mmCIF file of C-alpha atoms in Angstrom:
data_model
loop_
_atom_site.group_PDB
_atom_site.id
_atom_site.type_symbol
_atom_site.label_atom_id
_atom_site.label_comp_id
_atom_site.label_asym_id
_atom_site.label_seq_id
_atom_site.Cartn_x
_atom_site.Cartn_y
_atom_site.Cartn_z
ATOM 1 C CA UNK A 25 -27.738 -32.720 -59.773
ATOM 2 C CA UNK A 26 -30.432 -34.671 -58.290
ATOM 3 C CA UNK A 27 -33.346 -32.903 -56.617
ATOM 4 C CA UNK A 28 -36.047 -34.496 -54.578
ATOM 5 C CA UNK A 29 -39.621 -33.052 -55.149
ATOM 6 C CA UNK A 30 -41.441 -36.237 -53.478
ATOM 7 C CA UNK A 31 -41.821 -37.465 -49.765
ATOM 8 C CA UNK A 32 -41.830 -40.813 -51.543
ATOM 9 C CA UNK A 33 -38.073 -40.242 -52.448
ATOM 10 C CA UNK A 34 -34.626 -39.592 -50.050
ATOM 11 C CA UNK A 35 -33.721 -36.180 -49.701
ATOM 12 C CA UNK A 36 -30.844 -34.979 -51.932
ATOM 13 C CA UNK A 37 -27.571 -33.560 -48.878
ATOM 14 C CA UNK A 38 -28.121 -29.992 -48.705
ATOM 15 C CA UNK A 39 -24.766 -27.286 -49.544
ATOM 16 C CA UNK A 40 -24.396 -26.692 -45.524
ATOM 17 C CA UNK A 41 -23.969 -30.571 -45.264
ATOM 18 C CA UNK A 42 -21.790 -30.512 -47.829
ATOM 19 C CA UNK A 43 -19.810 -28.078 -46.761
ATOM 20 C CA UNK A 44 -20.278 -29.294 -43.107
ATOM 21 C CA UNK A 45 -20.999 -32.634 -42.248
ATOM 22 C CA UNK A 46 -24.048 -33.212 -39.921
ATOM 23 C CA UNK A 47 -23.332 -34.597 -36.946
ATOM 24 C CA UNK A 48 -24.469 -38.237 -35.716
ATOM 25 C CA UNK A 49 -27.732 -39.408 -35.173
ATOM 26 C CA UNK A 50 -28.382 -38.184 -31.230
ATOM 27 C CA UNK A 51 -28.732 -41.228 -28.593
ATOM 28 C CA UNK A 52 -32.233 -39.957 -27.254
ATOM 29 C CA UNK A 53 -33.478 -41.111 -31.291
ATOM 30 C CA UNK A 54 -33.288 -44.759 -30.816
ATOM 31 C CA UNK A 55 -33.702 -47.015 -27.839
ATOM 32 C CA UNK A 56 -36.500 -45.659 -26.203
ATOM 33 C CA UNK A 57 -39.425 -48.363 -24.482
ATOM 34 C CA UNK A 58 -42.491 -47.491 -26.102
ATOM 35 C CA UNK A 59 -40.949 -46.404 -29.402
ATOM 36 C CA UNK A 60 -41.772 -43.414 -31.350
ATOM 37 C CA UNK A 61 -43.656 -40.754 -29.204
ATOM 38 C CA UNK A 62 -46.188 -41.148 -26.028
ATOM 39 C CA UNK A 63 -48.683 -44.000 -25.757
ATOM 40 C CA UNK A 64 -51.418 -41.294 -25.914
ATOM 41 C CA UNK A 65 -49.613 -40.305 -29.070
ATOM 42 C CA UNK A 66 -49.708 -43.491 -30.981
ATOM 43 C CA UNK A 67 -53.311 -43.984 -29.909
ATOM 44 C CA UNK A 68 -54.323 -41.036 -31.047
ATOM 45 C CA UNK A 69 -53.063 -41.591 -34.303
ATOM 46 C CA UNK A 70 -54.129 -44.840 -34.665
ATOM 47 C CA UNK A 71 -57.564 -44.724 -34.032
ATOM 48 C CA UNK A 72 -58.178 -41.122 -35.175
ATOM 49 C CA UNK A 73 -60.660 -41.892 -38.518
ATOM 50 C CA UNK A 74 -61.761 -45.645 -37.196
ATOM 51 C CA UNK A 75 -65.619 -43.112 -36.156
ATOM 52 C CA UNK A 76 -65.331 -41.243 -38.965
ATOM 53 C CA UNK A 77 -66.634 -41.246 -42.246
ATOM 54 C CA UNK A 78 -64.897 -43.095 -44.847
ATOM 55 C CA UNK A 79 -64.749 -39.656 -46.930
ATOM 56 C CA UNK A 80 -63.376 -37.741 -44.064
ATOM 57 C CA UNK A 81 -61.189 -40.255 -42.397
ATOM 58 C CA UNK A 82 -57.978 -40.011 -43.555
ATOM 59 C CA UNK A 83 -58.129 -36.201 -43.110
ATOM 60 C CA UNK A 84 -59.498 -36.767 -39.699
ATOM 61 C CA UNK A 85 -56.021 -38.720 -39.340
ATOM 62 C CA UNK A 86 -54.185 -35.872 -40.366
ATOM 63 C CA UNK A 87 -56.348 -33.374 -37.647
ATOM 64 C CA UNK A 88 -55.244 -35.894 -34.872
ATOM 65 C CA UNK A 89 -51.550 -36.131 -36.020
ATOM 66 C CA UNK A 90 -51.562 -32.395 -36.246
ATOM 67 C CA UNK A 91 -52.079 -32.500 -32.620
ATOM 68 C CA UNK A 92 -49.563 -34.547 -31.715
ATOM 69 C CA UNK A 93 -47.664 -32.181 -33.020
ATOM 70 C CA UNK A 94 -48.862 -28.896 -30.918
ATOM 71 C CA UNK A 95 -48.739 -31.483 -27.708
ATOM 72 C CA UNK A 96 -44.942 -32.170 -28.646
ATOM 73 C CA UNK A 97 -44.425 -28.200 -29.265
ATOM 74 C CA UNK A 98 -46.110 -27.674 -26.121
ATOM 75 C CA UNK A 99 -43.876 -29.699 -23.544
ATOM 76 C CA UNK A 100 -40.705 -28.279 -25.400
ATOM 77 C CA UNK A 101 -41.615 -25.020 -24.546
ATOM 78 C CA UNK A 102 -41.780 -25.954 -21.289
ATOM 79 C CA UNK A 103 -38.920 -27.751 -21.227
ATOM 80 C CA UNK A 104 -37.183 -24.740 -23.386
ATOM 81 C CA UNK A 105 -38.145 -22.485 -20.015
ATOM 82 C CA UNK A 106 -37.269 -24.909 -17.630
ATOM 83 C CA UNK A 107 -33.673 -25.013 -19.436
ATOM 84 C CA UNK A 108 -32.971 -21.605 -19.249
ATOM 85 C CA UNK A 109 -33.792 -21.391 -15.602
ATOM 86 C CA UNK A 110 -31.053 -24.131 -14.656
ATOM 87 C CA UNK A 111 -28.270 -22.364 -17.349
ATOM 88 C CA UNK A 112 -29.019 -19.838 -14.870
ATOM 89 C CA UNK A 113 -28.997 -21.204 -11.810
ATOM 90 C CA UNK A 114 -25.504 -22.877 -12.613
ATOM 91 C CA UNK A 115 -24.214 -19.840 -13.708
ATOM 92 C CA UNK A 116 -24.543 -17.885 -10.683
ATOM 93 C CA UNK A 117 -21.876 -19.895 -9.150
ATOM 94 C CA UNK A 118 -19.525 -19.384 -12.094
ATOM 95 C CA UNK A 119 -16.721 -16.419 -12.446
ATOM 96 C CA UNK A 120 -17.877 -12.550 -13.427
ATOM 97 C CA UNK A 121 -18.672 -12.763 -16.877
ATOM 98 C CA UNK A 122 -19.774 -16.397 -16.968
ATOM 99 C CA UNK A 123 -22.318 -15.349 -14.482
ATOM 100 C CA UNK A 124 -23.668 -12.374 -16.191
ATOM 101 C CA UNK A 125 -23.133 -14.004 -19.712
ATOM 102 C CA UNK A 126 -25.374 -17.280 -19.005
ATOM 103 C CA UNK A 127 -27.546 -15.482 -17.154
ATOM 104 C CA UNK A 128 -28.670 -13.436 -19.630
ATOM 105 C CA UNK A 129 -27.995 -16.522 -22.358
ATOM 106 C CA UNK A 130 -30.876 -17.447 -20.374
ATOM 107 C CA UNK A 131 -33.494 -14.625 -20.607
ATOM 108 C CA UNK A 132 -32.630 -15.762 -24.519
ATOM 109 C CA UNK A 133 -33.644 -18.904 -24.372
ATOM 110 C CA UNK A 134 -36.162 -18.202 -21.907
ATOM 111 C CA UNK A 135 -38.073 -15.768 -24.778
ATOM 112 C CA UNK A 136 -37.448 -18.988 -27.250
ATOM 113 C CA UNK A 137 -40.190 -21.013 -25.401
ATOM 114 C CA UNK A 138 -41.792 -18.142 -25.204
ATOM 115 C CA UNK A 139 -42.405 -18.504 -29.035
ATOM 116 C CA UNK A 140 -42.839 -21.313 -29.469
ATOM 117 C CA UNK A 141 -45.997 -21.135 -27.094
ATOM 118 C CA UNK A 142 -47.293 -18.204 -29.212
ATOM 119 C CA UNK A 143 -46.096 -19.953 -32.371
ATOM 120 C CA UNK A 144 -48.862 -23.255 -31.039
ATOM 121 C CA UNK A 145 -51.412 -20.280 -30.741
ATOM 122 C CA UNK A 146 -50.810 -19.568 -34.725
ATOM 123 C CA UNK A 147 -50.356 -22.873 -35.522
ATOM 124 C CA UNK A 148 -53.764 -24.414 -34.528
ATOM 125 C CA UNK A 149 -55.568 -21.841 -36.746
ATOM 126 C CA UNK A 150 -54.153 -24.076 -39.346
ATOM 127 C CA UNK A 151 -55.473 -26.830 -37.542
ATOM 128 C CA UNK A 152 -58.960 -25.618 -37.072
ATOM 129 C CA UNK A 153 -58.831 -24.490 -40.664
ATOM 130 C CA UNK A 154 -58.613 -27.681 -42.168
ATOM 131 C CA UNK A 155 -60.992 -29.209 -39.149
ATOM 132 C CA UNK A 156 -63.715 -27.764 -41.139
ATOM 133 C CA UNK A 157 -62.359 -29.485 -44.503
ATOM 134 C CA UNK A 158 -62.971 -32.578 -42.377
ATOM 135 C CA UNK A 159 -66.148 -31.414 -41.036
ATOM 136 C CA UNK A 160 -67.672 -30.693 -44.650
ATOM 137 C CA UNK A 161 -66.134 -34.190 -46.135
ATOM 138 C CA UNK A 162 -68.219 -35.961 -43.465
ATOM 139 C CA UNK A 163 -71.208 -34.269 -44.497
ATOM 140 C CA UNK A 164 -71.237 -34.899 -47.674
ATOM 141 C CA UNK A 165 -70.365 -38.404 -47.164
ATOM 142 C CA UNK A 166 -74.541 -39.646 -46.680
ATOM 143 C CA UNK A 167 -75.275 -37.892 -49.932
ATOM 144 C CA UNK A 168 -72.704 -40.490 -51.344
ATOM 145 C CA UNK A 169 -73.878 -43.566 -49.703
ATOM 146 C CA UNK A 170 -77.579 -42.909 -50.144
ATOM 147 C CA UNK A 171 -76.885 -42.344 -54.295
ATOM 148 C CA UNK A 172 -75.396 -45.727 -53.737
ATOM 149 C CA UNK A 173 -78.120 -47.428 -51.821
ATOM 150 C CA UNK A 174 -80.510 -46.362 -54.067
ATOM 151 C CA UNK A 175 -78.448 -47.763 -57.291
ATOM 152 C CA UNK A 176 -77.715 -50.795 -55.511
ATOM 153 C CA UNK A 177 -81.172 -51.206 -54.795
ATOM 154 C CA UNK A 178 -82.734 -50.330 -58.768
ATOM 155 C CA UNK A 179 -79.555 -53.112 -59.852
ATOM 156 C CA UNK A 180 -81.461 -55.592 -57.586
ATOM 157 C CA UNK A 181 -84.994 -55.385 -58.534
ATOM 158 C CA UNK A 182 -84.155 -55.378 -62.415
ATOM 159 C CA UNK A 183 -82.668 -58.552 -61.653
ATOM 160 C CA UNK A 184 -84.918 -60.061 -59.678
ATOM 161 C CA UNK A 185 -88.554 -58.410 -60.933
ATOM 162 C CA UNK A 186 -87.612 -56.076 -64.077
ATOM 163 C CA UNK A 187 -91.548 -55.684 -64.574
ATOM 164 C CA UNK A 188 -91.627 -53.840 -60.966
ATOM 165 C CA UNK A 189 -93.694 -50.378 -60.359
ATOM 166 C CA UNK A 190 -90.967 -49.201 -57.678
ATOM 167 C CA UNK A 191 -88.428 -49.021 -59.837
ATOM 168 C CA UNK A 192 -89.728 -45.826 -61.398
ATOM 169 C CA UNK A 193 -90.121 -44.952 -57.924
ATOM 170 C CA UNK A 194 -86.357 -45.672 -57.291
ATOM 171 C CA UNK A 195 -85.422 -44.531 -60.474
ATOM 172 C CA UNK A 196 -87.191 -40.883 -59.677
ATOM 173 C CA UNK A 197 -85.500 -40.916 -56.222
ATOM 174 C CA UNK A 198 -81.828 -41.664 -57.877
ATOM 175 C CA UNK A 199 -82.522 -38.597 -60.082
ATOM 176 C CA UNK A 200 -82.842 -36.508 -56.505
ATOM 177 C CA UNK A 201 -80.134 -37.887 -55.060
ATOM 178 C CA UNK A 202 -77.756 -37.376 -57.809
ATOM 179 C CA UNK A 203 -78.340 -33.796 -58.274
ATOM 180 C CA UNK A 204 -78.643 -33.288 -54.213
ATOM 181 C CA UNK A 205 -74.587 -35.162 -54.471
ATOM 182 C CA UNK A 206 -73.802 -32.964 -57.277
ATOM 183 C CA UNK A 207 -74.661 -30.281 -55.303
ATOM 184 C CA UNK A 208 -72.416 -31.259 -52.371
ATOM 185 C CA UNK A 209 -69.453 -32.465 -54.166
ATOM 186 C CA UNK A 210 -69.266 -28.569 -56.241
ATOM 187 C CA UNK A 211 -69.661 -27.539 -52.296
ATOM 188 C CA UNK A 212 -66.741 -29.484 -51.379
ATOM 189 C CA UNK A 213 -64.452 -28.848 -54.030
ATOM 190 C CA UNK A 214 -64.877 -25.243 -53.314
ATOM 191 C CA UNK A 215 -64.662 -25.496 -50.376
ATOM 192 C CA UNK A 216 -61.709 -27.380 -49.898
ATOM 193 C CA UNK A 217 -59.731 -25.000 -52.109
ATOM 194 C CA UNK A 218 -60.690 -22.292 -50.085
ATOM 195 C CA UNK A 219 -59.753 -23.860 -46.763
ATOM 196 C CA UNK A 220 -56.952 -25.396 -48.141
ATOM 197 C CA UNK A 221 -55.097 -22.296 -48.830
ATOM 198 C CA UNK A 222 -55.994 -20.351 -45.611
ATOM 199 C CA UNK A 223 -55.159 -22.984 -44.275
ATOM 200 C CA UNK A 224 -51.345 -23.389 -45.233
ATOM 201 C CA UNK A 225 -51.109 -19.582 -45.104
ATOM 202 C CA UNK A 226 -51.539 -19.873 -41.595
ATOM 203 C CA UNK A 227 -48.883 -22.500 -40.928
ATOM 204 C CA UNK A 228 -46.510 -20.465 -43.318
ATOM 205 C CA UNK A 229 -46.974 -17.038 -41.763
ATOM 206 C CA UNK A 230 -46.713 -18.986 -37.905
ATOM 207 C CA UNK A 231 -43.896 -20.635 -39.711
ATOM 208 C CA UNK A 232 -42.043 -17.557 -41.083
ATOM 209 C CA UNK A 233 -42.479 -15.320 -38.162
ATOM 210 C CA UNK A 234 -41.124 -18.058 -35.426
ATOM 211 C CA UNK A 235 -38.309 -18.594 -38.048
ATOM 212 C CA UNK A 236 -37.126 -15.046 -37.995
ATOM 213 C CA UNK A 237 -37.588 -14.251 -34.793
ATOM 214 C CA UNK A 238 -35.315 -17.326 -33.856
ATOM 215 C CA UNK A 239 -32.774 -16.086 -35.623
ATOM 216 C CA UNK A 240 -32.582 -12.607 -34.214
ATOM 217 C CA UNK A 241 -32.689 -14.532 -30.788
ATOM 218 C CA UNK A 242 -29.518 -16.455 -32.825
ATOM 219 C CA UNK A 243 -27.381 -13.541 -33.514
ATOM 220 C CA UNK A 244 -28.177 -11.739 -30.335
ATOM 221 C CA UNK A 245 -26.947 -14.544 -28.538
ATOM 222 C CA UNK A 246 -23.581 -14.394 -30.760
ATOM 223 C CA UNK A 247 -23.030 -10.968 -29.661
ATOM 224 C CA UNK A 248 -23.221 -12.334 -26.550
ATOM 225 C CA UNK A 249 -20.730 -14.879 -26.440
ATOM 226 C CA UNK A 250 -18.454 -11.972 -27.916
ATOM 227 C CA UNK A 251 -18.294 -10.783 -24.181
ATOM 228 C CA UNK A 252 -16.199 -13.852 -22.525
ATOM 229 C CA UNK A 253 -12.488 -13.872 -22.756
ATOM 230 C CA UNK A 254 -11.843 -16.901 -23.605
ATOM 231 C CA UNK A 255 -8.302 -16.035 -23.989
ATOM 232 C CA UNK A 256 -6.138 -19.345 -21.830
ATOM 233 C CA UNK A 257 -4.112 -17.919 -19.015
ATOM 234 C CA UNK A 258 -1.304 -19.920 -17.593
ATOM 235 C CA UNK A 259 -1.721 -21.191 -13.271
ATOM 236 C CA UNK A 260 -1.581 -18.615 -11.208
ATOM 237 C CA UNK A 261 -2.729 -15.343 -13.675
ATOM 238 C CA UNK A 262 -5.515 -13.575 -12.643
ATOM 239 C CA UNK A 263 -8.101 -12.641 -15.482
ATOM 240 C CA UNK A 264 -8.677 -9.116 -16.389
ATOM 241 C CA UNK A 265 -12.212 -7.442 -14.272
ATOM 242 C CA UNK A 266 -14.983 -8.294 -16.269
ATOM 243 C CA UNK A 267 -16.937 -4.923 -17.161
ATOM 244 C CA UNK A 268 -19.347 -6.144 -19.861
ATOM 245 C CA UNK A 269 -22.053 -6.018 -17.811
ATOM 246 C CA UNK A 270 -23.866 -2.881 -19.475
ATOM 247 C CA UNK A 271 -23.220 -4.599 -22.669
ATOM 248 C CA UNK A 272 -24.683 -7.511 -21.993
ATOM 249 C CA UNK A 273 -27.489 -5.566 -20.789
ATOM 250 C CA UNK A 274 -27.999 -3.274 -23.722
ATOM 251 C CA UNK A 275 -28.143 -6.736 -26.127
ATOM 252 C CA UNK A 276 -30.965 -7.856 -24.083
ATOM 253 C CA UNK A 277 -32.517 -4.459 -24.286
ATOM 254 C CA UNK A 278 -31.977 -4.675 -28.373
ATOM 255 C CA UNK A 279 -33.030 -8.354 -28.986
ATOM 256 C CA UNK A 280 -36.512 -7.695 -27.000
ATOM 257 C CA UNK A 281 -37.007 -3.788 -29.337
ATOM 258 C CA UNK A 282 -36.433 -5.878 -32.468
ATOM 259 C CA UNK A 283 -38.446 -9.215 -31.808
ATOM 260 C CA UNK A 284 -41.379 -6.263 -30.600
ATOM 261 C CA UNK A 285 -40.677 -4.180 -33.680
ATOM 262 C CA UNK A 286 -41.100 -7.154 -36.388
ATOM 263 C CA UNK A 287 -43.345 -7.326 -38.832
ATOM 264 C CA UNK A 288 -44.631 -9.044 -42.222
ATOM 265 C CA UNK A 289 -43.240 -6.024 -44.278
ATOM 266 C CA UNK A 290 -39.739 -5.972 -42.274
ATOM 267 C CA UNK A 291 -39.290 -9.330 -42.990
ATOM 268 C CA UNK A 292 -35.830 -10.266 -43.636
ATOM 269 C CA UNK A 293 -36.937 -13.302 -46.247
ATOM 270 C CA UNK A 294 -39.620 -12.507 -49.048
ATOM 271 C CA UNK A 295 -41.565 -15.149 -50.353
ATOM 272 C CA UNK A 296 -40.804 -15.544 -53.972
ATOM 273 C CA UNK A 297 -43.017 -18.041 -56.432
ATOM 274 C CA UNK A 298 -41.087 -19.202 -59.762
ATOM 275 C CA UNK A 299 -43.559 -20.642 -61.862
ATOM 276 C CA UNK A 300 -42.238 -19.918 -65.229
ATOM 277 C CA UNK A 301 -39.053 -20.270 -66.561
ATOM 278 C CA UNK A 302 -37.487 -19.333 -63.596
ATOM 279 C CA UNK A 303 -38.678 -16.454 -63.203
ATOM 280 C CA UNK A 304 -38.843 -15.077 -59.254
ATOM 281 C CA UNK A 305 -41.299 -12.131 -58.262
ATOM 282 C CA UNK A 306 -41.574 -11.022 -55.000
ATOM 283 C CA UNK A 307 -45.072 -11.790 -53.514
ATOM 284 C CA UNK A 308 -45.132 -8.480 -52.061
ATOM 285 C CA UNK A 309 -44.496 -6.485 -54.738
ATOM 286 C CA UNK A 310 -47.284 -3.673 -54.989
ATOM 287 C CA UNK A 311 -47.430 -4.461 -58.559
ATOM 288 C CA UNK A 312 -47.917 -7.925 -60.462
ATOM 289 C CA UNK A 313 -45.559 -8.906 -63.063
ATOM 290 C CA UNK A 314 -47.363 -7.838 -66.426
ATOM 291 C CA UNK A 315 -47.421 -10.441 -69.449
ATOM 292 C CA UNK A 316 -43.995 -8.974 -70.830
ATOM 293 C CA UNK A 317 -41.994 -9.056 -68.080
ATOM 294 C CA UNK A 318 -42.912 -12.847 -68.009
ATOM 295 C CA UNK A 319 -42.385 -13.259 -71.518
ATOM 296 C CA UNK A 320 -38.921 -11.616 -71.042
ATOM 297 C CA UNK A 321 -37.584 -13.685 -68.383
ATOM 298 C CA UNK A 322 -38.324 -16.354 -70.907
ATOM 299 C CA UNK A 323 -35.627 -14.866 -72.806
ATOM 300 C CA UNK A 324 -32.464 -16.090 -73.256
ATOM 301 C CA UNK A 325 -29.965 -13.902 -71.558
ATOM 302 C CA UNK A 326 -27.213 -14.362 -73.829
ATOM 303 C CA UNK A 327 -28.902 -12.977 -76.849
ATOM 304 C CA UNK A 328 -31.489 -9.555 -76.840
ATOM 305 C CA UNK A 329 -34.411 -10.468 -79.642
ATOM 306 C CA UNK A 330 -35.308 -7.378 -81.496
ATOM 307 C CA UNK A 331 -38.451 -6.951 -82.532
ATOM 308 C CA UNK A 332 -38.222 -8.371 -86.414
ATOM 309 C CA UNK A 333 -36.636 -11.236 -85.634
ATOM 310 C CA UNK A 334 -39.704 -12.569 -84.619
ATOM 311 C CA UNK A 335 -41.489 -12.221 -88.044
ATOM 312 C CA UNK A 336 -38.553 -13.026 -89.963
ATOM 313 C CA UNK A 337 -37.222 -16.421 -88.476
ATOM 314 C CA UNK A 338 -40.871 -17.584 -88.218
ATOM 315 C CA UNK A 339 -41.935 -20.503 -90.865
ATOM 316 C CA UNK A 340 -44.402 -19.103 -94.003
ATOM 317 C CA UNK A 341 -47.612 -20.748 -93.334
ATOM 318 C CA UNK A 342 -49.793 -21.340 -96.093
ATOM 319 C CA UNK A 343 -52.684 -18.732 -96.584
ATOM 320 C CA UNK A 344 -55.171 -21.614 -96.678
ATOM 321 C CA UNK A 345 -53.534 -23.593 -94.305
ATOM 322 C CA UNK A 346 -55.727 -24.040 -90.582
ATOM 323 C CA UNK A 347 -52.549 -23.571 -88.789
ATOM 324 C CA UNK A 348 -52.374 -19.654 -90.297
ATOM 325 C CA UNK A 349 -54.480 -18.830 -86.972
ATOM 326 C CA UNK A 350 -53.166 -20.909 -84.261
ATOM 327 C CA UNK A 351 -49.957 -18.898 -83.515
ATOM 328 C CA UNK A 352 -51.253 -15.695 -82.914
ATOM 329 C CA UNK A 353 -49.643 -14.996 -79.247
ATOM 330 C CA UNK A 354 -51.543 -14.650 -76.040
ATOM 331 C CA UNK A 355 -51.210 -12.277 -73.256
ATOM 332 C CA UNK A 356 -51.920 -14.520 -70.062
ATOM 333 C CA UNK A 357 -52.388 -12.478 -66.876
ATOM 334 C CA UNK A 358 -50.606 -14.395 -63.541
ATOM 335 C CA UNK A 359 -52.422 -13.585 -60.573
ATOM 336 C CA UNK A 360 -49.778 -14.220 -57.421
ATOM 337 C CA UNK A 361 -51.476 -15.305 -54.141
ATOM 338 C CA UNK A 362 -51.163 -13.080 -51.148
ATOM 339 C CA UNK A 363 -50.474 -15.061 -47.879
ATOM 340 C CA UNK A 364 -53.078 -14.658 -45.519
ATOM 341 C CA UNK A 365 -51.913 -13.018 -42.219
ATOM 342 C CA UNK A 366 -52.143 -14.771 -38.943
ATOM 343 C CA UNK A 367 -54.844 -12.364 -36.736
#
């Protein structure tokens, strides 16, 4: 089966649209005047890293994009609220239970945009996060440039007057300037790793409790739907009274305990890592999976080793040989991440 694991390649069709063919492309996709996004959008993204650094400027890009991205989540939550105020509005005029049903359809959808305007909050601690990647890459960028300068400048008098007293001078001044760069760039790379990880645990955590919490919204709203008879009656049959209004009611009551009552550790999804021989461990596990349990889900699980097989399939290996001491085994300790938690 092909898999993609590159943004460079076209993503493989997933079961669901296997099973169920996606829809068309929508109409509001193509056609539009000024072409993908706002005008403020595309100049934004444009010119973000044409003032900055040449170190820092295609993560500077990246900042500015980033906010594009919060701008677009912020007018769909308002338009998200805005939605669920006119579902309303046109439901009032509608029979019993369309009336109750899409008005409270649209205290639902109303709570969606509410998340999503927390979910901006979480999200632009990712943002700032990796601001400060920027902010150090642009700092360490006239290190870089002055170690260059200076070389530039010893290459030009050796060719021009080799005999020439500054270029001990220079030559003393390079040696400051390389170890004041070496300096910055260890700073940087630890930086960046550091950063980078907080980072993406912020977006994932935003990302995994907006995800959940939309589809508890989901299924609440499929209980509601549940309500309406949508049984056909022939001209002149009157419906049965609609009496689902408690109901109704008592799912809104539900949806709003559970999306308050939600946390981390009541997460439906775990996070799982598979790094080795597809092997998955819960990232929440109190305890880390020891050396053998990784060595045993390198097992094959059609066959149990016992314990002198080992020593008796292995190859002799001559007593002088230098390969006697090279496969003695190796207990390697896996230390599994925690994500870091949103404040």
């Amino acid at each position: 089966m092909h898999r993609t694991y590159s943004m460079r390649n076209s993503r493989a069709p997933t079961a669901q649209q296997i099973a169920t063919p996606p829809p068309p492309p929508s109409s509001t996709k193509s056609g539009r005047f000024f072409g993908r996004g706002s005008l403020t959008h595309t100049f934004r993204r444009t010119t973000a890293g044409s003032f900055s650094p040449e170190l820092s400027r295609k993560l500077a890009q990246l900042v500015k994009m980033e906010k594009n991205v919060m701008r677009s989540i912020e007018l769909v939550s308002r338009e998200r609220r805005d939605v669920a105020k006119q579902l309303s509005l046109w439901g009032e005029d509608c029979d019993d239970d369309i009336s109750d049903i899409t008005d409270k359809l649209g205290v639902l959808i109303y709570e969606v945009g509410e998340l999503e305007d927390q979910f901006i909050d979480r999200y632009d601690q990712y943002r700032v996060t990796m601001k400060s990647i920027r902010n150090i890459e642009a700092s360490v960028q006239p290190s870089r440039e002055r170690k260059q300068k200076i070389t530039d400048q010893i290459a030009q008098l050796k060719y021009k007057d080799p005999n020439s007293p500054k270029i001990v001078v220079l030559e003393q001044e390079l040696v400051r300037a390389e170890a004041e760069s070496l300096v910055a760039e260890a700073q940087l790379s630890n930086i960046t790793r550091e950063k980078l990880k907080a980072a993406f645990a912020y977006q994932f955590d935003a990302l995994r409790e907006h995800s959940e919490k939309l589809a508890m919204i989901a299924n609440y709203g499929l209980g509601l739907l549940d309500l309406i008879d949508d049984q056909p009656v022939t001209p002149g049959e009157t419906r049965p009274a609609y009496d689902g209004y408690e109901a109704s009611k008592q799912v809104i009551i539900d949806c709003e305990n559970a999306l308050a009552n939600w946390t981390f550790e009541s997460a439906v999804v775990k996070p799982a890592v598979s790094i080795h021989s597809g092997a998955d461990f819960d990232l929440h596990d109190d305890e880390e999976p020891t050396s053998d349990e990784w060595l045993a889900a390198d097992k094959p699980t059609d066959e149990v080793a016992e314990p002198g097989d080992a020593a008796a399939s292995a190859p002799a290996v001559p007593a002088g040989s230098d390969t006697a001491s090279a496969t003695v085994p190796v207990e390697v300790e896996v230390a599994v991440p925690t994500p870091v938690v949103a404040a």
